[in-house]
Coordinates of C-alpha atoms in Angstrom, one line a residue:
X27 CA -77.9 25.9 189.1
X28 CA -81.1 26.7 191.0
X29 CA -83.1 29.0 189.1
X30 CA -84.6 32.2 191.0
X31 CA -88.4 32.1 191.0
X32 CA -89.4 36.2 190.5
X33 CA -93.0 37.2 190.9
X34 CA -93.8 40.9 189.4
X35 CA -96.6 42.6 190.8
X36 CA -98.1 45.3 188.7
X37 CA -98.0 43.2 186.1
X38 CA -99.4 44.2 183.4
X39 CA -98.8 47.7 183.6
X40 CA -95.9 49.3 181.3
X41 CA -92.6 48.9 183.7
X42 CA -94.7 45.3 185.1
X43 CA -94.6 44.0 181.5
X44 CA -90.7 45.2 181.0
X45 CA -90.2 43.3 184.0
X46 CA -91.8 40.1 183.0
X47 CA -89.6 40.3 180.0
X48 CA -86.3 40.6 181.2
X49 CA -87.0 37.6 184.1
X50 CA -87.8 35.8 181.0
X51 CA -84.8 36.6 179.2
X52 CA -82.2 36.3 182.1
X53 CA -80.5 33.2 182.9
X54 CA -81.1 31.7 186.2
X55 CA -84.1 33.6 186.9
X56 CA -88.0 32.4 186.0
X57 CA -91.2 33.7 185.6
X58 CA -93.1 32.7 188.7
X59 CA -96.2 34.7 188.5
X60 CA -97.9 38.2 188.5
X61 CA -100.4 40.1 189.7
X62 CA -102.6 43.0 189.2
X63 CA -105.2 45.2 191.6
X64 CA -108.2 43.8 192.3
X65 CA -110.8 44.4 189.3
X66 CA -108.4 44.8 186.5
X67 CA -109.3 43.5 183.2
X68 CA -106.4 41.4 182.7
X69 CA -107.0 39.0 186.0
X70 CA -107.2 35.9 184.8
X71 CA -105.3 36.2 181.6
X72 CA -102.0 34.5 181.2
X73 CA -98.8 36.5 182.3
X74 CA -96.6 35.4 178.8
X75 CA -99.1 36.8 176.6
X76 CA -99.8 40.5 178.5
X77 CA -96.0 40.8 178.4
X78 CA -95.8 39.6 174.6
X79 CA -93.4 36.9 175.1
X80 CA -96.0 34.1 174.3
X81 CA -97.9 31.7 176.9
X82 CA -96.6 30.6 180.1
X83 CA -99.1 29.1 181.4
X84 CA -99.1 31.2 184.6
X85 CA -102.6 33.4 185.3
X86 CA -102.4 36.6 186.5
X87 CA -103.8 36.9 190.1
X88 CA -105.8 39.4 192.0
X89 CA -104.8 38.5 195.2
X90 CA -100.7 39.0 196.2
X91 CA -101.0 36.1 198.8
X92 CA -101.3 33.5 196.2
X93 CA -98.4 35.2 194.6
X94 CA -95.8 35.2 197.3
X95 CA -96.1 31.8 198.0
X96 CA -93.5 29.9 196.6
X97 CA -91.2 32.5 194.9
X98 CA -87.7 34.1 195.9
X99 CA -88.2 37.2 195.1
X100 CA -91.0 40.0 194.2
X101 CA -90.6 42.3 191.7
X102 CA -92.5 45.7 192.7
X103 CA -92.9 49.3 190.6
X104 CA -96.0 49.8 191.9
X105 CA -97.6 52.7 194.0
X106 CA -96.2 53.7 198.0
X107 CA -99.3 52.2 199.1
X108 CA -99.1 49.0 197.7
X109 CA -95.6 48.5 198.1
X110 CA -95.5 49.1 202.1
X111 CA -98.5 45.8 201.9
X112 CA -95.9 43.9 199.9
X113 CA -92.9 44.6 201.9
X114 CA -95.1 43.1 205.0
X115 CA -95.8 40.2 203.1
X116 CA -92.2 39.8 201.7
X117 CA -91.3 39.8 205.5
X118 CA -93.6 37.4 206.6
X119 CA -92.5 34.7 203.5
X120 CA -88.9 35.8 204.1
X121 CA -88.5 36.9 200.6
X122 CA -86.6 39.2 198.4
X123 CA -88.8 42.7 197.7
X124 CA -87.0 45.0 195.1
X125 CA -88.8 48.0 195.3
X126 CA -88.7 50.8 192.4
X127 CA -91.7 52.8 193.7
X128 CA -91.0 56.5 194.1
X129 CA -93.2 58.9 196.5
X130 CA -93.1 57.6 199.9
X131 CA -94.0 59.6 202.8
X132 CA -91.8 59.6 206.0
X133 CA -94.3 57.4 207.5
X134 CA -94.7 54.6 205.2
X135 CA -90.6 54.5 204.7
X136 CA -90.3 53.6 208.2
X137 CA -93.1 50.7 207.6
X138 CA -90.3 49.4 204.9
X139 CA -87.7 49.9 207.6
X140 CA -89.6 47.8 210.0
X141 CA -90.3 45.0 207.0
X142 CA -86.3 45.0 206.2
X143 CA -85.8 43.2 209.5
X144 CA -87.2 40.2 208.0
X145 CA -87.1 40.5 204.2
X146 CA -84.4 41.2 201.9
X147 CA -85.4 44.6 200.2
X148 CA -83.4 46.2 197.9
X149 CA -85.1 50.0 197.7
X150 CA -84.0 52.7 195.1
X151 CA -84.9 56.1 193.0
X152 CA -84.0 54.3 190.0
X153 CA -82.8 50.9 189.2
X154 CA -80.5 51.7 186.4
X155 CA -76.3 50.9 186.4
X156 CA -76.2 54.5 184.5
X157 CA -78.5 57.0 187.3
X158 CA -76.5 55.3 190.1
X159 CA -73.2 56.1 188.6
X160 CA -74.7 59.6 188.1
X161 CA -75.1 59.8 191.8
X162 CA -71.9 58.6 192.8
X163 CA -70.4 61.6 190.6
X164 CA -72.8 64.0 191.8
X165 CA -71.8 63.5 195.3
X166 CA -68.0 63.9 194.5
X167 CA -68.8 67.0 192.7
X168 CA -70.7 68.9 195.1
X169 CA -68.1 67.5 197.6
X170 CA -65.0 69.5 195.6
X171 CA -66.8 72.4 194.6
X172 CA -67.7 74.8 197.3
X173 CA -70.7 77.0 198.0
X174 CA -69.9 79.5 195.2
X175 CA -71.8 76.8 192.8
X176 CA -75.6 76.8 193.2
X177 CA -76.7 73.2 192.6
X178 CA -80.3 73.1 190.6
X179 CA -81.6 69.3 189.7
X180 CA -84.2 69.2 186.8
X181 CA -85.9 66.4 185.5
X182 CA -88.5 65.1 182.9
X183 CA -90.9 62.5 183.0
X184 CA -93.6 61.5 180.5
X185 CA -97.4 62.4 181.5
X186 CA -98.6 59.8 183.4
X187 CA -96.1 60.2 186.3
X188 CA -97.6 61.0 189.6
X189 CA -95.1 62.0 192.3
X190 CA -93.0 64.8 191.2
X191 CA -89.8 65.8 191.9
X192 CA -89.3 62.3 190.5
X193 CA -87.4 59.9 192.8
X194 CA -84.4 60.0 191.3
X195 CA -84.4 63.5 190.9
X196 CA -84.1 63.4 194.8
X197 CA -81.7 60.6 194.9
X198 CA -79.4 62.6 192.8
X199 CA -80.3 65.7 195.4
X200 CA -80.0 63.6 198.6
X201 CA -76.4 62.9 196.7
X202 CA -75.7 66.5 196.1
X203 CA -76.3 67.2 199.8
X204 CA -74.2 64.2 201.5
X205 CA -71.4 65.7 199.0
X206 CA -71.7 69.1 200.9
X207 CA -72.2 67.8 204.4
X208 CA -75.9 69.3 204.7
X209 CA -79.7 68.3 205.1
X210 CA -81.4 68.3 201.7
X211 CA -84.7 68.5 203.6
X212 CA -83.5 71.9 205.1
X213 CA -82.2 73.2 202.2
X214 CA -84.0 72.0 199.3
X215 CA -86.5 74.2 197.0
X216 CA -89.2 72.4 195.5
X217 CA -91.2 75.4 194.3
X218 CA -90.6 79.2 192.8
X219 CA -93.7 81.3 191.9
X220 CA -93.9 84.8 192.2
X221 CA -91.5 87.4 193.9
X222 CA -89.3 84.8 195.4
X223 CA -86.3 87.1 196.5
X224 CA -82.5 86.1 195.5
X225 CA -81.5 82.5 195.4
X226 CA -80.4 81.7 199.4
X227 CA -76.9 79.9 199.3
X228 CA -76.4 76.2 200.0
X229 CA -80.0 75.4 198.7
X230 CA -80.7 73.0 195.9
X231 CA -83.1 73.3 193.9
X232 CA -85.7 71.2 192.1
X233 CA -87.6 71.7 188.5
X234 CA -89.9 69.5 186.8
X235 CA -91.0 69.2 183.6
X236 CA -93.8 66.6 182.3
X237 CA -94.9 65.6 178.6
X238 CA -95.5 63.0 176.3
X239 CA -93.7 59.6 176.4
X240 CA -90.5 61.0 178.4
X241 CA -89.2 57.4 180.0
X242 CA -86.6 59.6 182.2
X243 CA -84.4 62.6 181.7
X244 CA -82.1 63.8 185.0
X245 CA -79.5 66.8 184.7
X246 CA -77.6 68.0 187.8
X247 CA -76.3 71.7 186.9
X248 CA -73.6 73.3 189.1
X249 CA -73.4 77.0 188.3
X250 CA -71.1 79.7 189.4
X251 CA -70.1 83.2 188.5
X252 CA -69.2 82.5 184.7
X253 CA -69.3 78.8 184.9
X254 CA -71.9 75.9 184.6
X255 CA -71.2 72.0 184.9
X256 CA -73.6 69.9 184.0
X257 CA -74.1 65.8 184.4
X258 CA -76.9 64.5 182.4
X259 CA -78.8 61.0 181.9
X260 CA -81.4 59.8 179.5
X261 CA -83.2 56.9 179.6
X262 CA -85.0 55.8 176.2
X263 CA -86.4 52.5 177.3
X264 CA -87.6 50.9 180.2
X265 CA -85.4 47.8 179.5
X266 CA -82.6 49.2 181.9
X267 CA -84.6 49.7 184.6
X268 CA -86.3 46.0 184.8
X269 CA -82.7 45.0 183.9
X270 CA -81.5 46.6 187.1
X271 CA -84.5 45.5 189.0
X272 CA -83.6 41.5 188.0
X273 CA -79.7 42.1 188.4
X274 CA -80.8 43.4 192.5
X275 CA -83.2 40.0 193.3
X276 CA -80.1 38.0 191.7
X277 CA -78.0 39.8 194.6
X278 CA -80.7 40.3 196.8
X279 CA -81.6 36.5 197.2
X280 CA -77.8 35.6 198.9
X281 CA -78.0 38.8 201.8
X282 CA -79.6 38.6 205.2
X283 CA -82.4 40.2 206.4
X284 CA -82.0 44.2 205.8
X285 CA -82.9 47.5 203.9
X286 CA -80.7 47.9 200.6
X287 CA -80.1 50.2 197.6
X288 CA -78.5 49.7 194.3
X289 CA -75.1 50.9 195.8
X290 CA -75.0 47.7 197.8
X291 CA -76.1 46.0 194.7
X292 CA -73.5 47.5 192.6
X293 CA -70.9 48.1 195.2
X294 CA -70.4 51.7 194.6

């Protein structure tokens, strides 16, 4: 068996080093290399012993270029900048991109659009088996149950998170809102402050909380007149994302040229 050379960019960052672990530990898959940003304190230093798996004998590089070259697939939880450069370099070497970045603007998700027509990119809120399930059920949910259930998304993150609501928190809203046939940008409420007036039918609503060393916390609450459902995950280690991540380039690597999410991934 050919074994599937993954490069992680971000390396050395906390989700980069979970990544370069479970490559490591999953058959048919090697390490092939990282990188970090340009003047980071780690360029130079080898990839093994950042992660904590031991020496590899692979330095970590500054420049993505030399990265690219020669590897299957790219490995990217990284920032919406950086990840619309990478997905025009993964198009140009005809690679796989698996991007986990949250926080893209309108603009720069058409730039990964355009790069899906000659990469394999597999794009989602959240890389985990568990959050995608979530989804599935939250969009057959707010598919049964009618408008007399107000549909309010809240999530937790710890405090270095940037983007907010989180990107699974509006995955799991984009779900909600395929499930009732309507446009979560029209009807979705990112902010209440003040003298907001009543709740408007058919919105959905967003809350976010930040603290401490929070890896992930998503609850979709469906409340009525005398009745709340509520579907929860928790994420307590960053193992199941990276584990996700690997399990998509594996997939990733025998597609054509296109624009994929984990439901592709894990046929659901």
């Amino acid at each position: 068996m050919v074994e599937l050379k993954v490069g992680v960019v971000g390396a050395a960052g906390r989700m980069g080093s979970a990544l370069v672990r479970m490559v490591h530990e999953t058959q048919g898959c090697v390490v092939a290399g990282g990188s970090e940003r340009c003047g980071s304190e780690v360029i130079g230093k080898d990839l093994g012993e950042v992660a904590g798996i031991g020496t590899l004998g692979l330095e970590i590089v500054d420049n993505a270029l030399d990265l690219f070259v020669g590897v299957d697939a790219i490995l990217d939880f990284t920032s919406p900048q950086a990840s619309v450069e990478f997905a025009a370099i993964a198009a140009q070497a005809r690679i796989v991109h698996i991007i986990g970045t949250t926080g893209f603007t309108e603009v720069e998700e058409e730039k990964i659009k355009a790069a899906a027509r000659h990469a394999r990119i597999v794009k989602s809120g959240n890389m985990s088996l568990g959050v995608n399930l979530l989804a599935a059920l939250v969009k057959q949910v707010a598919g049964i149950l009618d408008e007399e259930y107000d549909i309010e998304v809240l999530e937790m993150h710890h405090r270095h998170k940037v983007d907010a609501p989180s990107g699974t928190a509006l995955m799991l809203g984009e779900a909600a809102a395929k499930g009732r046939n309507i446009s979560l940008k029209e009807n979705s409420v990112r902010v209440r402050d003040g003298i907001t007036g009543a709740r408007k039918t058919g919105d959905i609503g967003f809350a976010t909380l930040r603290g401490g060393s929070v890896v992930g916390e998503h609850s979709v609450i469906f409340a009525s007149e005398g009745e709340r459902i509520e579907i929860s995950h928790k994420a307590s280690d960053r193992t199941l994302f990276a584990r996700g991540a690997v399990k998509a380039a594996q997939w990733g690597y025998d597609q054509p040229p296109g624009l994929y999410s984990m439901n592709d991934v894990l046929g659901i």
